[in-house]
XYZ file of C-alpha atoms in Angstrom:
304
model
C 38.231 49.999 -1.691
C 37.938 46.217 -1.955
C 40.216 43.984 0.079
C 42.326 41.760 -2.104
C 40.198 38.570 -0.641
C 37.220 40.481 -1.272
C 38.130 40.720 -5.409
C 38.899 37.330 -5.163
C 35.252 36.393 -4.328
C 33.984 38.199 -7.112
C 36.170 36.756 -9.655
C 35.044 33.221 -8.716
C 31.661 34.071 -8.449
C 32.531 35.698 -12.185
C 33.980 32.493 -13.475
C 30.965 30.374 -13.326
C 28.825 33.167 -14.561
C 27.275 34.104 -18.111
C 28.118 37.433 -17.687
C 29.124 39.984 -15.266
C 25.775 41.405 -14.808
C 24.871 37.504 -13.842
C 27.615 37.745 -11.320
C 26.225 40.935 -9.848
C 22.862 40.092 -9.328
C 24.198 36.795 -7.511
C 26.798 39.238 -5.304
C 24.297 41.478 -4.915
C 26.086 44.281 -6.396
C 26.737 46.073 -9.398
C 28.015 45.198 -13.167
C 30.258 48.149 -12.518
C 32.192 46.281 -9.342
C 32.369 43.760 -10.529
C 33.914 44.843 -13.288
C 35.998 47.361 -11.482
C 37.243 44.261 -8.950
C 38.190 42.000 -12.029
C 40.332 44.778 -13.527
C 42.161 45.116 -10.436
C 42.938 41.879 -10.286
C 44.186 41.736 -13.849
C 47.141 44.621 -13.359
C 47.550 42.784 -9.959
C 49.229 39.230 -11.855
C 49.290 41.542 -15.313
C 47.477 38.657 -17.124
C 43.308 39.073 -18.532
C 41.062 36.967 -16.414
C 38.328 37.481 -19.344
C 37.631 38.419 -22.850
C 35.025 40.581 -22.818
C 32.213 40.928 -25.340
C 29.151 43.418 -25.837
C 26.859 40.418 -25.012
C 29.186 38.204 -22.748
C 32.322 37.634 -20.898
C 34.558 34.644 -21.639
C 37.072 33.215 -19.332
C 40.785 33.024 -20.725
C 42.806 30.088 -19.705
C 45.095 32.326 -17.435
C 41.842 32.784 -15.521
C 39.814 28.907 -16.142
C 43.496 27.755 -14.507
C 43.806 30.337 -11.339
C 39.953 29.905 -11.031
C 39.794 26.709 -9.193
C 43.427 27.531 -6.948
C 41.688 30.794 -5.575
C 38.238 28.807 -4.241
C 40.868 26.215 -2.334
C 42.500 28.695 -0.904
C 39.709 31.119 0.133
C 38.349 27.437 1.416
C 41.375 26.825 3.657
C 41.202 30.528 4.341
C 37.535 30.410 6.023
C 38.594 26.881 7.647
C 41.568 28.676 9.313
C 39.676 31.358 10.367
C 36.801 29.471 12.075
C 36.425 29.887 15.693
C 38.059 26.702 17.877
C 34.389 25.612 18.682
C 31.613 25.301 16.207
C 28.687 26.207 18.063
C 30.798 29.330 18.885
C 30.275 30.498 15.360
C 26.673 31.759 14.515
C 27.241 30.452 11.246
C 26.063 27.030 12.548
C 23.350 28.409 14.375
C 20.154 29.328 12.595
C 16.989 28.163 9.973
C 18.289 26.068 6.455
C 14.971 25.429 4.517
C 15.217 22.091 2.130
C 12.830 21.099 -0.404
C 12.990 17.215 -1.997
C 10.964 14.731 -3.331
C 8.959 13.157 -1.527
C 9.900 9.400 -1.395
C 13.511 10.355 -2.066
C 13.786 12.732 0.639
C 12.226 10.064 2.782
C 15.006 7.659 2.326
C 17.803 9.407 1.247
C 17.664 13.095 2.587
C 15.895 12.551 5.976
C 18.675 10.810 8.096
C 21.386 13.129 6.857
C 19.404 16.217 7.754
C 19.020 14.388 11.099
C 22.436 13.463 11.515
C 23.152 17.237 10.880
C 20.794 18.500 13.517
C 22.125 16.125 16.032
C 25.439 17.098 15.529
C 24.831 20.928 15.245
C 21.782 21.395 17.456
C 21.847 25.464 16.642
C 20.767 24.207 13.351
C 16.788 23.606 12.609
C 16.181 21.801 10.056
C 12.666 23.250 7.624
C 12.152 20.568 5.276
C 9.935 20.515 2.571
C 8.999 17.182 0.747
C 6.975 17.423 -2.255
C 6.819 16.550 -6.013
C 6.109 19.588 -7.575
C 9.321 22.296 -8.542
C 9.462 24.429 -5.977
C 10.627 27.993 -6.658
C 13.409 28.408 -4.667
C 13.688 32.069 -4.856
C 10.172 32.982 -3.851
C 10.584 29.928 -1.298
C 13.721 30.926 0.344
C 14.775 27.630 -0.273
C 18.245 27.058 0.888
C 18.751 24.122 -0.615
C 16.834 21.668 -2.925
C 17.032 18.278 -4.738
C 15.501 17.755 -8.140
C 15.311 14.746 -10.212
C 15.205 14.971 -14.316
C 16.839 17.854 -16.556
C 18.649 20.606 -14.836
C 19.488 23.937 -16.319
C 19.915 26.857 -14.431
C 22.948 29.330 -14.045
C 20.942 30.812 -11.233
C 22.104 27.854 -8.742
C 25.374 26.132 -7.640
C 24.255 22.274 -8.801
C 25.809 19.526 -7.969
C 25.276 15.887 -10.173
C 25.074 13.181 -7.318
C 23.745 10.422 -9.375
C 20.885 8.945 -11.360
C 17.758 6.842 -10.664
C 16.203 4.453 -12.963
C 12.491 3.398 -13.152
C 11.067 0.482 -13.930
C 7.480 -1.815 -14.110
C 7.285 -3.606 -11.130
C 4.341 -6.263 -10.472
C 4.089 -9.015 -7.481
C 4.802 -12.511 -7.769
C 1.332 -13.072 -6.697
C -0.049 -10.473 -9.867
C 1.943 -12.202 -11.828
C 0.875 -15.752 -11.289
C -2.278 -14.508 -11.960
C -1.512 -12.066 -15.222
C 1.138 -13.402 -16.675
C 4.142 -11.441 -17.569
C 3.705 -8.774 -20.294
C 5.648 -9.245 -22.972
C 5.264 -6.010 -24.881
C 3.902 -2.219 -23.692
C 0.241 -2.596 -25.255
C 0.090 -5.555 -23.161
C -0.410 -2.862 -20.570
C -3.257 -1.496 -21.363
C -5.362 -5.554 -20.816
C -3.482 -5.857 -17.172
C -4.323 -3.757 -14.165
C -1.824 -0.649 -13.574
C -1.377 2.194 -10.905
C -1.155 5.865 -11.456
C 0.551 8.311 -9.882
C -0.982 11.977 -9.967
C 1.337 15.197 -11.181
C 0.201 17.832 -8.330
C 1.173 20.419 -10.897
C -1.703 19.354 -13.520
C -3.664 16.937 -11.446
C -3.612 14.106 -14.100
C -1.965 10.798 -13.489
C 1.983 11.004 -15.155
C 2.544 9.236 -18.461
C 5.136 5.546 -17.732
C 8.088 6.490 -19.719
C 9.937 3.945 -21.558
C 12.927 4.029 -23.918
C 13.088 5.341 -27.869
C 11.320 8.606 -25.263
C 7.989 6.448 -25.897
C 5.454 8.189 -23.243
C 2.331 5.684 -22.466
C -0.601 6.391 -20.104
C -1.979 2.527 -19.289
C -5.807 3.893 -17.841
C -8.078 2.858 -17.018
C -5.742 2.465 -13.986
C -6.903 0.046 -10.664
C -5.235 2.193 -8.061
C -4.310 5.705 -8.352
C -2.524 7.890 -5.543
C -0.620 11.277 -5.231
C 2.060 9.385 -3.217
C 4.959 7.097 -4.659
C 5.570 5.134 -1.661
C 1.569 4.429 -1.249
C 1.828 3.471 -4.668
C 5.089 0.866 -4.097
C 2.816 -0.782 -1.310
C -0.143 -1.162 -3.868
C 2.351 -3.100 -6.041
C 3.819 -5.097 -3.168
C -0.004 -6.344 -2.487
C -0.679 -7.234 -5.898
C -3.065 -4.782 -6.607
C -1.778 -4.020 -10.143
C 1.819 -3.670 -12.144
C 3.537 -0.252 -11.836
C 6.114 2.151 -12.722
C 8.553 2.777 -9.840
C 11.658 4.441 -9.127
C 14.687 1.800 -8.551
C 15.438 3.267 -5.371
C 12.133 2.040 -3.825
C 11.394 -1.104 -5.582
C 15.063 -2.425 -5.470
C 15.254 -3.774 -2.239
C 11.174 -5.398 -2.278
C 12.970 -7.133 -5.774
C 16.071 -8.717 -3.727
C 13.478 -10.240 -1.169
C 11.770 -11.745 -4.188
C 8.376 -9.560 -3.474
C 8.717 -7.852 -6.609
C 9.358 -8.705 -10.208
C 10.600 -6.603 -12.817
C 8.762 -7.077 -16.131
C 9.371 -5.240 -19.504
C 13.306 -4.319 -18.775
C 14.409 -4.488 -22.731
C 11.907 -1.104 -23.180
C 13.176 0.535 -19.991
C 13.798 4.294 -20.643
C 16.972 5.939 -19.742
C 17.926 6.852 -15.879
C 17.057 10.364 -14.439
C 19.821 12.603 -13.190
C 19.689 13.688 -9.698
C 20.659 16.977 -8.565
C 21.416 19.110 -5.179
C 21.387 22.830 -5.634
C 21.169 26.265 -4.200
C 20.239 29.672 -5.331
C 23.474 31.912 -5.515
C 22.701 34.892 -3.176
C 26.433 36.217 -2.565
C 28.257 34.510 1.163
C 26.828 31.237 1.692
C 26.031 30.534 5.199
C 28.231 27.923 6.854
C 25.077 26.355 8.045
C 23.664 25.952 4.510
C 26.984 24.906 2.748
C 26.920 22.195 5.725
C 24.044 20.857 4.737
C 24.614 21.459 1.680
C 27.747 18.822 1.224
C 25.841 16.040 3.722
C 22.844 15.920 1.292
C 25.401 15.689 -1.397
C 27.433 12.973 0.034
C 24.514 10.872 1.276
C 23.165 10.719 -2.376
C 26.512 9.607 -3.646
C 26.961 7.321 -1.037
C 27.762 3.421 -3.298
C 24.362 1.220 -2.061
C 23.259 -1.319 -3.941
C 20.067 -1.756 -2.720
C 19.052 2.178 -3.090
C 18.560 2.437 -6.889
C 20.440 5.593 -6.692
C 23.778 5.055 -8.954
């Protein structure tokens, strides 16, 4: 029989699920317990957590209001119970695999995961940076960061912010160029493209009114946004970069941003894991540093 703490779980787990049979396969058990474990918790406070369908579940307000009371006190619970020194705990000792983008990771994910480690040295840190979605199931990815849309009940996400991009050229490329004063000007100035590992063609520059524009025959094209900042910074040709790298090059007047009035709308940023049941004290740990380091207020990182 299932300890009272034990039910609780499950009904949180159930609250931010589609369905019960959603909630299962993230417990790892079956429809039927979880079932059987929200019943018993409804004759225990003699209130329905859920209205049940044949296709879905839908939490009642009883059970939307005790929902979010329960997690802070199984929270205080597990902080109660954890041993007087951390690295007496084997939940802070083991692998937490982390995929990111690239550039983003760089700057933003890096020295949190490294302020992690050197805090918790029974933690190692297996970091992935690349472009390209990685499956996190097939993976075993702990924990990932994704920029754009976002929709997944499979995962615990977490919003963090947004990023913006804009078309960036050098003082210098300017002075030559001129500014452009409209998108087709593009396609007469020299431009930089940056390669989609998934397809292995160059990604369209998005602009606002979701106006998509490829600006070839490009004068420098790379697989790597940072390699493509620096071709920008040396005049090479104008690009489309994420505000986060090109911000700070634009307050030291080495960059110029050009076409703002047709810039498209910011990208969401997201930190997420797969729900697989427990969560590992390790992985929630890192976890909530990626989180706050991405919400951390600077200025100068483009990330708002």
């Amino acid at each position: 029989m299932l300890h009272l703490q034990d039910r609780l779980r499950i009904f949180c787990v159930a609250a931010e699920a589609e369905s019960f049979r959603d909630a299962a396969a993230r417990l790892g058990m079956s429809p039927q317990g979880v079932t059987r474990a929200v019943q018993e918790l409804e004759a225990h406070y003699g209130e329905l957590l859920f209205h049940r369908t044949t296709r879905r579940v839908h939490i009642t307000d009883f059970g939307a209001e005790l929902a979010p009371r329960v997690r802070a006190c199984l929270d205080q619970l597990e902080a109660v119970l954890a041993p007087a020194s951390p690295q007496a705990t084997a939940g802070l000792v083991g692998r937490v695999r982390v995929t990111a983008p690239r550039s983003l990771g760089r700057l933003r994910v890096l020295p949190a995961l490294n302020e992690v480690a050197s805090l918790h040295p029974g933690i190692v840190i297996d970091i992935r940076l690349s472009d390209e979605l990685a499956d996190v199931v097939d993976g075993q990815i702990d924990v990932g960061v994704r920029m754009g849309l976002f929709k997944d009940n499979r995962f615990v996400v977490r919003k963090v912010g947004s990023v913006g991009f804009g078309v960036y050229g050098s003082r210098s490329l300017i002075k030559h160029h001129g500014i452009p004063q409209r998108i087709t000007d593009l396609a007469a100035l020299p431009t930089t493209g940056l390669i989609d590992h998934s397809t292995g063609r160059p990604w369209h520059w998005f602009f606002g009114k979701d106006r998509r524009v490829l600006p070839e025959p490009f004068a420098f094209v790379t697989d790597d946004p940072e390699a493509e900042c620096d071709a920008v910074l040396s005049g090479v040709a104008f690009g489309q970069l994420p505000d986060y790298l090109a911000q700070r090059h634009v307050q030291a007047r080495r960059l110029v941003r050009v076409l703002e009035e047709d810039s498209p709308a910011p990208w969401d940023v997201y930190v997420y894991r797969p729900q697989r049941g427990p969560v590992p004290t390790r992985v929630r740990l890192v976890f909530d540093a990626i989180v706050e380091a991405l919400k951390k207020d600077d200025s100068a990182s483009g990330l708002s």
